[in-house]
Tab-separated table of C-alpha atoms and ligand atoms in Angstrom:
chain	number	residue	atom	x	y	z
X	1	UNK	CA	41.757	4.402	-21.182
X	2	UNK	CA	44.177	4.046	-18.297
X	3	UNK	CA	43.742	6.125	-15.155
X	4	UNK	CA	46.070	6.071	-12.187
X	5	UNK	CA	45.086	7.194	-8.700
X	6	UNK	CA	47.170	7.001	-5.523
X	7	UNK	CA	46.394	3.314	-5.040
X	8	UNK	CA	44.575	2.116	-8.163
X	9	UNK	CA	45.012	1.596	-11.856
X	10	UNK	CA	41.726	1.732	-13.803
X	11	UNK	CA	42.105	0.091	-17.166
X	12	UNK	CA	40.319	-1.851	-19.905
X	13	UNK	CA	39.581	-5.547	-19.389
X	14	UNK	CA	42.174	-8.174	-20.116
X	15	UNK	CA	41.616	-11.912	-20.385
X	16	UNK	CA	43.240	-12.570	-16.986
X	17	UNK	CA	40.382	-10.619	-15.312
X	18	UNK	CA	37.767	-13.149	-16.360
X	19	UNK	CA	38.136	-15.500	-13.366
X	20	UNK	CA	38.549	-12.892	-10.603
X	21	UNK	CA	35.605	-10.927	-12.033
X	22	UNK	CA	33.465	-14.079	-11.868
X	23	UNK	CA	34.529	-14.489	-8.259
X	24	UNK	CA	33.355	-10.944	-7.387
X	25	UNK	CA	30.064	-11.303	-9.260
X	26	UNK	CA	29.447	-14.724	-7.736
X	27	UNK	CA	29.886	-13.550	-4.133
X	28	UNK	CA	26.527	-13.390	-2.295
X	29	UNK	CA	27.816	-10.609	-0.020
X	30	UNK	CA	28.904	-8.428	-2.945
X	31	UNK	CA	25.562	-9.130	-4.610
X	32	UNK	CA	23.313	-8.683	-1.587
X	33	UNK	CA	21.582	-5.675	-3.131
X	34	UNK	CA	21.215	-7.339	-6.534
X	35	UNK	CA	18.481	-9.805	-7.453
X	36	UNK	CA	20.965	-12.682	-7.921
X	37	UNK	CA	24.598	-13.675	-7.852
X	38	UNK	CA	26.009	-14.458	-11.283
X	39	UNK	CA	27.113	-17.927	-12.276
X	40	UNK	CA	30.536	-18.302	-13.875
X	41	UNK	CA	28.785	-18.504	-17.271
X	42	UNK	CA	26.750	-15.347	-16.630
X	43	UNK	CA	29.825	-13.482	-15.411
X	44	UNK	CA	31.660	-14.649	-18.542
X	45	UNK	CA	28.833	-13.306	-20.716
X	46	UNK	CA	29.011	-9.960	-18.882
X	47	UNK	CA	32.773	-9.935	-19.429
X	48	UNK	CA	32.336	-10.574	-23.160
X	49	UNK	CA	29.684	-7.843	-23.364
X	50	UNK	CA	32.047	-5.398	-21.623
X	51	UNK	CA	34.818	-6.230	-24.115
X	52	UNK	CA	32.424	-5.590	-27.003
X	53	UNK	CA	31.162	-2.284	-25.536
X	54	UNK	CA	34.719	-1.171	-24.903
X	55	UNK	CA	35.510	-1.756	-28.578
X	56	UNK	CA	32.248	-0.135	-29.797
X	57	UNK	CA	31.986	3.016	-27.689
X	58	UNK	CA	35.484	3.393	-26.265
X	59	UNK	CA	34.490	3.218	-22.620
X	60	UNK	CA	32.488	0.971	-20.362
X	61	UNK	CA	32.770	-0.390	-16.841
X	62	UNK	CA	36.374	-1.534	-16.630
X	63	UNK	CA	38.830	-3.192	-14.287
X	64	UNK	CA	40.418	-1.802	-11.137
X	65	UNK	CA	43.710	-3.192	-9.935
X	66	UNK	CA	45.951	-2.295	-7.028
X	67	UNK	CA	48.818	-0.173	-8.241
X	68	UNK	CA	51.246	-1.719	-5.774
X	69	UNK	CA	50.638	-5.376	-6.666
X	70	UNK	CA	48.614	-5.506	-9.893
X	71	UNK	CA	45.915	-7.509	-8.087
X	72	UNK	CA	42.451	-7.271	-9.687
X	73	UNK	CA	40.094	-5.813	-7.075
X	74	UNK	CA	36.893	-4.988	-8.882
X	75	UNK	CA	34.964	-3.348	-11.629
X	76	UNK	CA	34.286	0.355	-11.895
X	77	UNK	CA	33.482	2.672	-14.734
X	78	UNK	CA	31.258	4.910	-16.747
X	79	UNK	CA	28.592	3.405	-18.956
X	80	UNK	CA	25.608	4.288	-21.093
X	81	UNK	CA	22.395	3.683	-19.176
X	82	UNK	CA	20.121	1.167	-20.929
X	83	UNK	CA	17.144	2.950	-22.562
X	84	UNK	CA	14.479	1.333	-20.406
X	85	UNK	CA	16.220	2.409	-17.195
X	86	UNK	CA	17.125	5.824	-18.540
X	87	UNK	CA	13.475	6.491	-19.329
X	88	UNK	CA	12.573	5.791	-15.693
X	89	UNK	CA	14.976	8.409	-14.290
X	90	UNK	CA	14.013	12.087	-14.059
X	91	UNK	CA	15.821	14.043	-16.807
X	92	UNK	CA	16.651	10.823	-18.723
X	93	UNK	CA	20.403	10.969	-18.011
X	94	UNK	CA	22.715	9.226	-20.485
X	95	UNK	CA	25.748	8.138	-18.457
X	96	UNK	CA	26.101	6.395	-15.131
X	97	UNK	CA	29.023	5.534	-12.913
X	98	UNK	CA	29.036	2.207	-11.069
X	99	UNK	CA	31.222	-0.171	-9.076
X	100	UNK	CA	31.509	-3.626	-7.530
X	101	UNK	CA	34.618	-4.428	-5.529
X	102	UNK	CA	36.027	-7.623	-4.070
X	103	UNK	CA	34.958	-7.979	-0.456
X	104	UNK	CA	38.570	-8.398	0.679
X	105	UNK	CA	39.318	-4.733	-0.086
X	106	UNK	CA	36.157	-3.040	1.228
X	107	UNK	CA	36.458	-0.256	3.771
X	108	UNK	CA	39.650	1.351	2.478
X	109	UNK	CA	38.025	4.057	0.386
X	110	UNK	CA	39.133	2.489	-2.883
X	111	UNK	CA	35.767	2.834	-4.644
X	112	UNK	CA	35.437	6.580	-3.922
X	113	UNK	CA	39.070	7.100	-4.958
X	114	UNK	CA	38.396	5.408	-8.287
X	115	UNK	CA	35.061	7.191	-8.692
X	116	UNK	CA	36.561	10.661	-8.222
X	117	UNK	CA	39.168	9.938	-10.893
X	118	UNK	CA	36.544	8.595	-13.298
X	119	UNK	CA	34.279	11.604	-12.822
X	120	UNK	CA	37.215	13.889	-13.628
X	121	UNK	CA	37.940	11.785	-16.710
X	122	UNK	CA	34.282	11.895	-17.765
X	123	UNK	CA	33.988	15.670	-17.434
X	124	UNK	CA	37.478	16.403	-18.753
X	125	UNK	CA	38.523	13.914	-21.415
X	126	UNK	CA	35.037	12.783	-22.462
X	127	UNK	CA	33.432	16.228	-22.130
X	128	UNK	CA	30.287	14.875	-20.458
X	129	UNK	CA	27.810	17.334	-18.928
X	130	UNK	CA	26.312	15.119	-16.255
X	131	UNK	CA	26.956	11.740	-14.638
X	132	UNK	CA	24.490	9.933	-12.397
X	133	UNK	CA	24.654	6.927	-10.111
X	134	UNK	CA	21.728	4.870	-8.894
X	135	UNK	CA	21.244	1.995	-6.544
X	136	UNK	CA	18.699	0.162	-4.418
X	137	UNK	CA	17.379	2.473	-1.707
X	138	UNK	CA	18.817	0.177	0.983
X	139	UNK	CA	22.333	0.012	-0.451
X	140	UNK	CA	23.840	2.516	1.961
X	141	UNK	CA	27.523	1.574	1.334
X	142	UNK	CA	27.159	2.436	-2.331
X	143	UNK	CA	25.366	5.684	-1.477
X	144	UNK	CA	28.301	6.565	0.781
X	145	UNK	CA	30.619	6.075	-2.205
X	146	UNK	CA	28.430	8.423	-4.260
X	147	UNK	CA	28.598	11.059	-1.507
X	148	UNK	CA	32.356	10.672	-1.059
X	149	UNK	CA	32.791	11.095	-4.806
X	150	UNK	CA	31.026	14.468	-4.573
X	151	UNK	CA	27.628	13.427	-5.943
X	152	UNK	CA	24.323	14.717	-4.560
X	153	UNK	CA	21.138	12.771	-3.974
X	154	UNK	CA	18.196	13.893	-6.092
X	155	UNK	CA	15.165	12.692	-4.100
X	156	UNK	CA	12.798	13.839	-6.839
X	157	UNK	CA	14.410	11.253	-9.122
X	158	UNK	CA	13.676	8.202	-6.944
X	159	UNK	CA	12.389	5.464	-9.246
X	160	UNK	CA	11.276	1.866	-9.437
X	161	UNK	CA	13.781	-0.194	-11.424
X	162	UNK	CA	11.979	-1.243	-14.602
X	163	UNK	CA	13.992	-4.443	-14.981
X	164	UNK	CA	12.616	-5.874	-11.735
X	165	UNK	CA	9.049	-7.086	-11.459
X	166	UNK	CA	6.411	-5.046	-9.626
X	167	UNK	CA	6.630	-5.621	-5.901
X	168	UNK	CA	10.240	-6.890	-5.961
X	169	UNK	CA	11.884	-5.739	-2.704
X	170	UNK	CA	14.948	-4.363	-4.563
X	171	UNK	CA	12.865	-2.278	-6.970
X	172	UNK	CA	12.971	1.125	-5.206
X	173	UNK	CA	16.068	3.039	-6.376
X	174	UNK	CA	17.680	6.352	-5.475
X	175	UNK	CA	19.638	8.620	-7.806
X	176	UNK	CA	22.733	10.723	-7.184
X	177	UNK	CA	23.907	13.296	-9.714
X	178	UNK	CA	26.897	15.469	-10.483
X	179	UNK	CA	27.284	18.044	-13.251
X	180	UNK	CA	30.413	19.342	-14.939
D	201	LIG	C1	29.898	-0.175	-2.382
D	201	LIG	C2	31.364	-0.609	-2.415
D	201	LIG	C3	31.890	-0.468	-3.815
D	201	LIG	C4	32.146	0.300	-1.439
D	201	LIG	O1	33.519	0.238	-1.751
D	201	LIG	P1	34.656	0.607	-0.683
D	201	LIG	O2	35.920	0.705	-1.439
D	201	LIG	O3	34.556	-0.344	0.449
D	201	LIG	O4	34.196	2.056	-0.179
D	201	LIG	P2	34.527	2.758	1.214
D	201	LIG	O5	35.724	2.169	1.854
D	201	LIG	O6	34.521	4.204	0.955
D	201	LIG	O7	33.270	2.397	2.087
D	201	LIG	C5	31.988	2.913	1.728
D	201	LIG	C6	30.954	2.395	2.718
D	201	LIG	O8	30.902	0.974	2.635
D	201	LIG	C7	30.560	0.435	3.929
D	201	LIG	N1	31.570	-0.539	4.298
D	201	LIG	C8	32.913	-0.342	4.431
D	201	LIG	N2	33.517	-1.482	4.757
D	201	LIG	C9	32.570	-2.425	4.811
D	201	LIG	C10	32.590	-3.812	5.107
D	201	LIG	N3	33.729	-4.455	5.370
D	201	LIG	N4	31.420	-4.489	5.056
D	201	LIG	C11	30.255	-3.861	4.777
D	201	LIG	N5	30.194	-2.541	4.470
D	201	LIG	C12	31.324	-1.835	4.520
D	201	LIG	C13	30.473	1.605	4.875
D	201	LIG	O9	29.112	1.988	4.918
D	201	LIG	C14	31.277	2.674	4.166
D	201	LIG	O10	30.853	3.970	4.509
D	201	LIG	P3	31.719	4.809	5.579
D	201	LIG	O11	33.033	5.099	4.935
D	201	LIG	O12	30.899	6.016	5.819
D	201	LIG	O13	31.888	3.931	6.793
D	201	LIG	C15	31.511	-2.057	-1.970
D	201	LIG	O14	30.892	-2.167	-0.705
D	201	LIG	C16	30.894	-3.047	-2.913
D	201	LIG	O15	31.516	-3.488	-3.851
D	201	LIG	N6	29.631	-3.434	-2.636
D	201	LIG	C17	28.938	-4.460	-3.375
D	201	LIG	C18	28.556	-4.068	-4.772
D	201	LIG	C19	27.600	-2.922	-4.819
D	201	LIG	O16	26.659	-2.835	-4.038
D	201	LIG	N7	27.854	-2.044	-5.766
D	201	LIG	C20	27.050	-0.889	-5.997
D	201	LIG	C21	25.893	-1.177	-6.795
D	201	LIG	S1	25.056	0.314	-7.253
C-alpha cells in the first residue's frame, strides 16, 4: 500500500520509523486523551505488532510522511477493531480508521487529508462497506478530523471503552461512521 495525497505519502512501516514513532507515542500532549504515554519499549512492541499485522492482513495503521521532505509525521490507517471493542459498538463494525500525528505538524489539516485518501482506498481498493472511527468523548480535535473526512457522528453508538476500568474518566467514547 502506498497512497499519495497533495502533501502526504501514506505507506507501510520501515525500520527508520521506529524512533520517530516512539517520540510521537511518548509525547504527553499527543497522548492526552489516552490512558498513558508509551515508553520506548512499548512503542517498539506496537511497531513490531504493526509490522506483523501488515504482513498477515495486508493493511494496518501505517506511516505518514511529508511528500516534500520525506519526514515521518505520524501514524494513520485502517485496522480491524479488536473483538472486545467491536462488541461494544452498535452494529459491531469491523474496520476503524485512526491517527496520531506529531505535535509539530498539527493544525495544517494533514490528518483529514490522509483520512479522506484512506477512506477512498478502503471503499475502492479494499471494497469495504463501512468504516468507523471512535474516540474519547472529550477528544474534540480528533472528532473534527472525523467530520472533515466526511464521517457522521452516530450518537446511538456511544459506548464505554471495554479496555478501561469502570469509572475511568476516558471511558466514554463516541462513534463516527461512513458507508461506501
Ligand atoms: C487529532 C489530530 C490527528 C489532528 O490532526 P491535524 O492534522 O492537526 O488536524 P487538523 O489540522 O484538521 O485539526 C483538527 C483539529 O485539531 C485541533 N487543533 C489544531 N491545531 C491544534 C494545536 N496546535 N493544538 C491543539 N489542537 C489543535 C483543532 O480543534 C482542529 O479543528 P479545527 O480545524 O476545526 O480548528 C492530532 O491533533 C493528533 O495527533 N492528536 C493526538 C492523537 C489523537 O488524539 N488521536 C486520535 C485518537 S482517536
